[in-house]
Short mmCIF file of C-alpha atoms and ligand atoms in Angstrom, two decimals:
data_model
loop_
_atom_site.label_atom_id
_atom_site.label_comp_id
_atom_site.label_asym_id
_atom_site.label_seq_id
_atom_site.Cartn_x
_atom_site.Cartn_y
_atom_site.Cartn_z
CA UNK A 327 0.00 0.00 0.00
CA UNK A 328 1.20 3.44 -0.59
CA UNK A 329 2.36 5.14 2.76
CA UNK A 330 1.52 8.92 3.37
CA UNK A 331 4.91 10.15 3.11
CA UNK A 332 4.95 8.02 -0.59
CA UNK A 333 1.10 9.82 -1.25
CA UNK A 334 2.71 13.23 -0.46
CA UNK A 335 5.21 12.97 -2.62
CA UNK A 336 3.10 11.81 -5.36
CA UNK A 337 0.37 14.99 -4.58
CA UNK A 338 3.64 17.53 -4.83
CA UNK A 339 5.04 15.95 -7.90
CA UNK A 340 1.54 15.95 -9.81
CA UNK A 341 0.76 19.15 -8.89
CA UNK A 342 4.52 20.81 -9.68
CA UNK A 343 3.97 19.20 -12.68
CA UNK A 344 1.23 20.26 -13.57
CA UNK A 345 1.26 24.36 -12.37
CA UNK A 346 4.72 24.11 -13.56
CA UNK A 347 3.42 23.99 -17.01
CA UNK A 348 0.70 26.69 -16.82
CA UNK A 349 -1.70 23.61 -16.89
CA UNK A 350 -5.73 24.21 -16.42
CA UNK A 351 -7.72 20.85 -17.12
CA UNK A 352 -9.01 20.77 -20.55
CA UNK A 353 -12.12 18.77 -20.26
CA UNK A 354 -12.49 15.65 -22.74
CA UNK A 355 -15.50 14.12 -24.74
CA UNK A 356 -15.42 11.03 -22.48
CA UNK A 357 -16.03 14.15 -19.27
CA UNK A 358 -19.16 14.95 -21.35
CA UNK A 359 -20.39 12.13 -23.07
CA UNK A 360 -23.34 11.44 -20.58
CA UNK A 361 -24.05 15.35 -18.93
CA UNK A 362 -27.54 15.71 -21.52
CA UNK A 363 -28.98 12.15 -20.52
CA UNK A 364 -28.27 12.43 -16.69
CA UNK A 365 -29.71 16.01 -15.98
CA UNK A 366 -32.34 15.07 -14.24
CA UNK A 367 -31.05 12.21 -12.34
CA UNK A 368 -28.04 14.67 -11.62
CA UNK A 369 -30.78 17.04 -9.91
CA UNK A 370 -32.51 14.65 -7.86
CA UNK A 371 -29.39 13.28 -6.22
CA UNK A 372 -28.17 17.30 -5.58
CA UNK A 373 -31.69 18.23 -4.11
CA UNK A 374 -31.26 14.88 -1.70
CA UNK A 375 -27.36 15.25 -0.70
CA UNK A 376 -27.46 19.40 -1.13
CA UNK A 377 -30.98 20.20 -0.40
CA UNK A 378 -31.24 22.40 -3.82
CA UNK A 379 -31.91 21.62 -7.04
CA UNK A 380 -28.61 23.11 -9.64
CA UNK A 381 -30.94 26.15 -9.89
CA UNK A 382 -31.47 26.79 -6.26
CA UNK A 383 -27.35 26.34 -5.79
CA UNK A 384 -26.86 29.09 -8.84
CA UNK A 385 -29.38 31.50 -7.63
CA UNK A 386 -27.70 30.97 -3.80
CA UNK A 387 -23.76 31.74 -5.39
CA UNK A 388 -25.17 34.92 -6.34
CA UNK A 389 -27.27 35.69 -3.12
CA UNK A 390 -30.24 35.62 -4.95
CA UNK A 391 -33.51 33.19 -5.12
CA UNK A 392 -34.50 30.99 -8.41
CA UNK A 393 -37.78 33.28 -8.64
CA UNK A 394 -36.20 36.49 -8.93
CA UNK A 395 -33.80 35.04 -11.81
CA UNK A 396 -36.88 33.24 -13.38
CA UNK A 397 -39.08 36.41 -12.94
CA UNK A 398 -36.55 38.64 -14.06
CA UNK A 399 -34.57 36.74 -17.35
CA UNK A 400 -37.26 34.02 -17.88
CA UNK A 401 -36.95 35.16 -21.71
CA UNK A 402 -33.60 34.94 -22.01
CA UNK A 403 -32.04 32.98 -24.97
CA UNK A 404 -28.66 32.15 -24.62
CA UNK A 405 -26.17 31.16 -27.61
CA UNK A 406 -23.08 28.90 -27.46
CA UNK A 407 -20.42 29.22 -30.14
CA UNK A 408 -18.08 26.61 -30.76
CA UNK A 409 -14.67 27.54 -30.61
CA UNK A 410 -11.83 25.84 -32.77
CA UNK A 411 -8.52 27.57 -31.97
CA UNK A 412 -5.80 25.65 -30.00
CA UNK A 413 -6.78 22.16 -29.33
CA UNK A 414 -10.42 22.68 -31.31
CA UNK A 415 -13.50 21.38 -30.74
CA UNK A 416 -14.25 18.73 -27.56
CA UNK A 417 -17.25 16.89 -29.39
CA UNK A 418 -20.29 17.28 -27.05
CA UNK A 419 -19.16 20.28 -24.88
CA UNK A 420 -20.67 23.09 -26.20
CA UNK A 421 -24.34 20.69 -26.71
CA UNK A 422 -23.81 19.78 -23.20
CA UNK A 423 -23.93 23.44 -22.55
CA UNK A 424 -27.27 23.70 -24.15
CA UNK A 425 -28.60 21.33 -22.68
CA UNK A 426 -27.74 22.08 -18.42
CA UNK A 427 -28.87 26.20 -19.95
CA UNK A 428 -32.16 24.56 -20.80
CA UNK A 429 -32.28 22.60 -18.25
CA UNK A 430 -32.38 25.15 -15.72
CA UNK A 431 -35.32 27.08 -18.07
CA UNK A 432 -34.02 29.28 -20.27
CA UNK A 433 -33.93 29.00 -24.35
CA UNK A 434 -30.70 28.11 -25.45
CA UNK A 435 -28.83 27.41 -28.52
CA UNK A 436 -25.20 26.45 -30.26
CA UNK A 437 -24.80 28.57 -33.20
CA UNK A 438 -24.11 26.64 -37.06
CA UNK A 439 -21.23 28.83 -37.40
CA UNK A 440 -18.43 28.45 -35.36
CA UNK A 441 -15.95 31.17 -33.90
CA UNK A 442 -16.48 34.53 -35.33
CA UNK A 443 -19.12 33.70 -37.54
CA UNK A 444 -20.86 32.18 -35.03
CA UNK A 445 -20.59 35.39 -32.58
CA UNK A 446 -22.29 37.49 -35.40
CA UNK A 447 -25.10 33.99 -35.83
CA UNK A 448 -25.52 34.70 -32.25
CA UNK A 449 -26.58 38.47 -32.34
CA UNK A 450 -28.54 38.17 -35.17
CA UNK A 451 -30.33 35.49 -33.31
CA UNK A 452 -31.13 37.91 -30.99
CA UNK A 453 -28.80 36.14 -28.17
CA UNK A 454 -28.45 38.25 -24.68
CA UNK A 455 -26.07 35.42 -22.99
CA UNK A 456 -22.88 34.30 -24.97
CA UNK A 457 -21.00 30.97 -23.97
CA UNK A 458 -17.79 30.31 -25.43
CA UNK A 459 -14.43 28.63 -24.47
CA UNK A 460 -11.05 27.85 -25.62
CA UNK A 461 -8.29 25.90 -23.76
CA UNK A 462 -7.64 28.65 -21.18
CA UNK A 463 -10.72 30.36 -21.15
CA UNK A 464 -14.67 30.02 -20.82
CA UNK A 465 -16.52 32.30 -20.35
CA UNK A 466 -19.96 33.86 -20.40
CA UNK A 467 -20.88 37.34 -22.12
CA UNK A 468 -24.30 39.44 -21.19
CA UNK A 469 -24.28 41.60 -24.36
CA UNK A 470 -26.99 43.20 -23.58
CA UNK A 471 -25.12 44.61 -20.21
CA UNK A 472 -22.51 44.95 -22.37
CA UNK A 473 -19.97 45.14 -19.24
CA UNK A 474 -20.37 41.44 -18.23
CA UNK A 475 -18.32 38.47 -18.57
CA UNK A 476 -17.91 36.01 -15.96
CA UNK A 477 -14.94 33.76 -15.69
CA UNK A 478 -16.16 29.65 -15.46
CA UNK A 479 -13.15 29.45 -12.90
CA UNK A 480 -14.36 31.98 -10.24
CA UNK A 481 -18.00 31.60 -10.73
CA UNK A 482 -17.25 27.62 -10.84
CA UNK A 483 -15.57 28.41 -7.07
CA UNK A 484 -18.74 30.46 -6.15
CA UNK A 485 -21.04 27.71 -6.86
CA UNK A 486 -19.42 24.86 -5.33
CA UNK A 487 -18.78 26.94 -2.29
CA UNK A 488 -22.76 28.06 -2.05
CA UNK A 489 -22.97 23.95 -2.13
CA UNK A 490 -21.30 23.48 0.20
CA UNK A 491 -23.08 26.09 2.49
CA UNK A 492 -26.24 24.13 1.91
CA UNK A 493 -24.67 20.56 2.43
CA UNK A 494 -23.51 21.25 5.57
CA UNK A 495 -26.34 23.47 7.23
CA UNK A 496 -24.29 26.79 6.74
CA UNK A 497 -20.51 27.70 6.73
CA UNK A 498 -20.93 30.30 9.47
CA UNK A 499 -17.93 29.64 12.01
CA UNK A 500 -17.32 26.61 10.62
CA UNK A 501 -13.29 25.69 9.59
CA UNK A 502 -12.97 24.42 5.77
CA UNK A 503 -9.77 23.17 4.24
CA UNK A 504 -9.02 24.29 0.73
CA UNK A 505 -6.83 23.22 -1.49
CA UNK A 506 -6.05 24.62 -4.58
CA UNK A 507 -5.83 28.85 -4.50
CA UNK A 508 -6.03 29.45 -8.28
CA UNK A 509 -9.12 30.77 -9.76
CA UNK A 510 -11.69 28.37 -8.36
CA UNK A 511 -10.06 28.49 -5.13
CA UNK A 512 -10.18 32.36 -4.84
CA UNK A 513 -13.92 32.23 -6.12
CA UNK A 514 -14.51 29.91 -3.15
CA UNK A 515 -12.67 31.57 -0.24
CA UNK A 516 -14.56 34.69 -1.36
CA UNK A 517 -18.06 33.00 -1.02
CA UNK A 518 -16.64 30.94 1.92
CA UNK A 519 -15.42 33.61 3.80
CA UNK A 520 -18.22 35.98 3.03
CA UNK A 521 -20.72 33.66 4.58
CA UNK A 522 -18.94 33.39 8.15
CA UNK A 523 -16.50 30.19 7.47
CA UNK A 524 -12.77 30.01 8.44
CA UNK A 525 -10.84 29.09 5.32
CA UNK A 526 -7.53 27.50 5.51
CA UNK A 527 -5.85 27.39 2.32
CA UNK A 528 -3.20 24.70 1.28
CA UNK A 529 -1.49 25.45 -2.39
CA UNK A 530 1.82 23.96 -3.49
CA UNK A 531 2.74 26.75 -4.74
CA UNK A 532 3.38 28.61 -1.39
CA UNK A 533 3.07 32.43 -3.57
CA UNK A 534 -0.62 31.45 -4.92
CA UNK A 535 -1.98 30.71 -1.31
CA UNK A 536 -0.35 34.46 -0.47
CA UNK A 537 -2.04 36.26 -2.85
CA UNK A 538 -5.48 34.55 -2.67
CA UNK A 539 -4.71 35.60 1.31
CA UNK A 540 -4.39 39.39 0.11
CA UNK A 541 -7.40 38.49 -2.14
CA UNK A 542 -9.61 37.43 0.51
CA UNK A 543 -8.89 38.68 3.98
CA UNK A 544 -9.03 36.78 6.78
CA UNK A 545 -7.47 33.58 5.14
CA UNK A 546 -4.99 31.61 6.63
CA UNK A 547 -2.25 29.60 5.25
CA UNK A 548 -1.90 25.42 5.87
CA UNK A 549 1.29 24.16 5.01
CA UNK A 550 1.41 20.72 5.36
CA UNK A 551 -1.20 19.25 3.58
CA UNK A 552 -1.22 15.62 5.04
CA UNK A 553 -1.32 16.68 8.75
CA UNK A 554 -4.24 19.29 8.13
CA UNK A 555 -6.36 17.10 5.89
CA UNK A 556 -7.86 14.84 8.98
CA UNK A 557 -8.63 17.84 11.06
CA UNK A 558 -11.03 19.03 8.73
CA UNK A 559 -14.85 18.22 8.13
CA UNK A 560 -15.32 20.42 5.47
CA UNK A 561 -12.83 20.16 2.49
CA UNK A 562 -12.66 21.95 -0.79
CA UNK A 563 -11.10 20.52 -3.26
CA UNK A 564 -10.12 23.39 -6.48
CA UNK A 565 -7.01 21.29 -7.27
CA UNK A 566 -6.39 19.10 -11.00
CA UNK A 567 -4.11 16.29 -8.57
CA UNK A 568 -6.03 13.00 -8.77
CA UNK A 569 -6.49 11.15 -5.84
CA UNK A 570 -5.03 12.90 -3.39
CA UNK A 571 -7.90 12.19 -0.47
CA UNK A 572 -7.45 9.01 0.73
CA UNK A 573 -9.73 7.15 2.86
CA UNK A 574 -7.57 7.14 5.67
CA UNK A 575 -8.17 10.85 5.60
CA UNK A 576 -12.14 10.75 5.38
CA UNK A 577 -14.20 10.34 8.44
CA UNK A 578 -18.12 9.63 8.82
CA UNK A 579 -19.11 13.46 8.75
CA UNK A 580 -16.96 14.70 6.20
CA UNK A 581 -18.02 16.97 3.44
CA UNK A 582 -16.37 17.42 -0.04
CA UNK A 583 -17.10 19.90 -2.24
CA UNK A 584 -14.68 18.72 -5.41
CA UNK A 585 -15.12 20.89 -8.22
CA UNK A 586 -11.44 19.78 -9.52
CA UNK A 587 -11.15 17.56 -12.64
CA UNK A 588 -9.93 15.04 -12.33
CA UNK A 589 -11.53 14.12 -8.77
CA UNK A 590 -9.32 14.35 -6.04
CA UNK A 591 -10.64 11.21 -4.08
CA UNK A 592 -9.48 7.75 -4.50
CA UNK A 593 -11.51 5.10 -5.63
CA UNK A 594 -11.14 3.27 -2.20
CA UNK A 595 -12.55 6.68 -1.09
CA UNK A 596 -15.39 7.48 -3.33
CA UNK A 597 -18.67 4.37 -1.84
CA UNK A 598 -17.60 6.21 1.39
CA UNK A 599 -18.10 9.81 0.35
CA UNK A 600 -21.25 8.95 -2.10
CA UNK A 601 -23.47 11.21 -0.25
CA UNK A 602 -21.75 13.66 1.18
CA UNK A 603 -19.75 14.72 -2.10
CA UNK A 604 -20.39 17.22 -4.59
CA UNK A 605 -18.55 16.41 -8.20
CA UNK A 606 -19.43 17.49 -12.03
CA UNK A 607 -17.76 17.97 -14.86
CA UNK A 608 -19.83 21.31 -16.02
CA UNK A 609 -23.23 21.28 -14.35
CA UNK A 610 -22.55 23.41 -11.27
CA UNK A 611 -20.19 26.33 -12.93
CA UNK A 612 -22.14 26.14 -15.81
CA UNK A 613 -25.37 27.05 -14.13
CA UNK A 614 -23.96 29.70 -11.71
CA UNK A 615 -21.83 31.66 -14.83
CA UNK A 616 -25.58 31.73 -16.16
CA UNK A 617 -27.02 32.98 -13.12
CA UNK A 618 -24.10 35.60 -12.50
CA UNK A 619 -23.94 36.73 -15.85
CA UNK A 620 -27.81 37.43 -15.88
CA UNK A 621 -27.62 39.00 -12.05
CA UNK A 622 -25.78 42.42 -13.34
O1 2YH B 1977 -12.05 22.85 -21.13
C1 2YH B 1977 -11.77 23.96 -21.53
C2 2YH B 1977 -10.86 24.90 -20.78
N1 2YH B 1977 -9.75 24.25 -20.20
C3 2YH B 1977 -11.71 25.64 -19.79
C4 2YH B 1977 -10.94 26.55 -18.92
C5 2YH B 1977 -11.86 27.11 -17.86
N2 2YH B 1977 -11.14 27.76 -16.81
N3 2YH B 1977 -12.20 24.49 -22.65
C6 2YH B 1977 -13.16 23.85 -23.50
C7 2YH B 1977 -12.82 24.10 -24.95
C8 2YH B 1977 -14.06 23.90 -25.81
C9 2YH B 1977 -13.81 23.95 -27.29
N4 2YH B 1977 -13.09 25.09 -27.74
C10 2YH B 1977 -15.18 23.90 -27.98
O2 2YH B 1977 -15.72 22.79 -28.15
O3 2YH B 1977 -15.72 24.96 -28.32
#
């Protein structure tokens, strides 16, 4: 069996590796192969473990309720344009898209054209919410605000976070372990942190968890990430490493919020965890980018 010391090594290495290279997870078709067909079912199982359907965890990232969105945007059409610079097109991404928009109500389609033809397909269409993504960036445009684009890292953070708030019966005074201070992270802490929690951050990159500290006041730094991770209930997991959480580390009560891709857990970890985790490939940022573009 792999010893702690041997897991540690393996968590630093993965992670160097990986933030060494500027890497941000690209997702692949296999990540989004089943997201249309398992909607509901996807819903059902957050309202039971979460206690909120995806559109009650959206509208509570953004401090608002699903009937002021709904009153508000309810005729909202939203386009999503393919994108085929760097790596191209991930077949089934920007459908899946379509589908979690709809999903949570609102009239949504990909455009024929792709890139810039499909922006100008997308106005003409009379669009007000614009999805689009290359390998670095996705993002979501209110053009009819004209001043608002929300970042799927941050408002990815945001949602998970207001998850997590619900899962656990509210963050207020409550210590969470985070790992993982890039974008999601900082999203997170921010929600986190704003709704009463103590966040302790862990990055292996000692200079990130600084400035997400500066970011979000109030933050404090963890720096061994093997002797914090069993003194926490509530873990957030913003990191790419795969199975870093072991179930040595997992008790009865603990809550994961895992928003990372690839999951963090182990497979020896994840029958323990089933009901008390909360992991998707697109579902959760997709829905709150929606809700924050719409909430300016
Ligand atoms: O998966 C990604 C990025 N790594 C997202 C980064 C978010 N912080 N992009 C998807 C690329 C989609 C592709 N260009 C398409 O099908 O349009």
């Amino acid at each position: 069996m792999t010893s702690v010391s041997e897991m540690n090594e393996i968590f630093v290495f993965i992670v160097v590796v990986l933030r060494g290279s500027g890497y941000m997870t690209r997702l692949r078709e296999e990540d989004v192969l089943y997201i249309a067909e398992s909607l509901k079912e996807y819903d059902k199982q957050l309202v039971k473990n979460v206690g909120k359907s995806l559109a009650g965890i959206a509208a509570h990232a953004i401090g608002r309720t699903e009937k002021e969105i709904y009153d508000l945007h309810h005729a909202t059409s939203v386009a999503i344009i393919p994108v085929t610079c760097g790596e191209g097109i991930i077949n089934g991404f920007s459908g899946s898209v379509q589908k979690i928009i709809e999903h949570l109500g609102f009239t949504a389609f990909v455009t024929g054209h792709k890139d810039v033809g499909g922006l100008a397909e997308a106005v003409k269409k009379g669009a007000k919410v614009i999805f689009l993504a290359d390998d670095d960036h996705f993002v979501a445009i209110n053009i009819s605000t004209g001043r608002v684009v929300v970042d799927n890292g941050e408002a990815t953070g945001k949602g998970y976070a207001a998850a997590l708030d619900l899962m656990s019966g509210g963050l207020r005074e409550r210590e969470v372990l985070l790992l993982g201070a890039g974008p999601v992270g900082t999203g997170a802490a921010a929600f986190m942190s704003g709704h009463g929690a103590r966040v302790f951050v862990y990055d292996v990159e000692l200079e990130k968890a600084e400035n997400l500290k500066k970011t979000v006041p109030g933050v404090q730094i963890v720096r061994d990430f093997y002797e914090a991770l069993p003194e926490y209930k509530l873990l957030f997991d913003a990191t790419p490493a795969p199975e870093i959480i072991v179930k040595e580390y997992v008790r009865e009560d603990t809550m994961i919020s895992a928003p990372g891709i690839p999951l963090g857990l182990s497979q020896g970890c994840l029958p323990l965890m089933a009901d008390r985790l909360i992991h998707d490939a697109l579902e959760i940022g997709v829905a709150a980018m929606l809700f924050e573009a719409l909430s300016n």
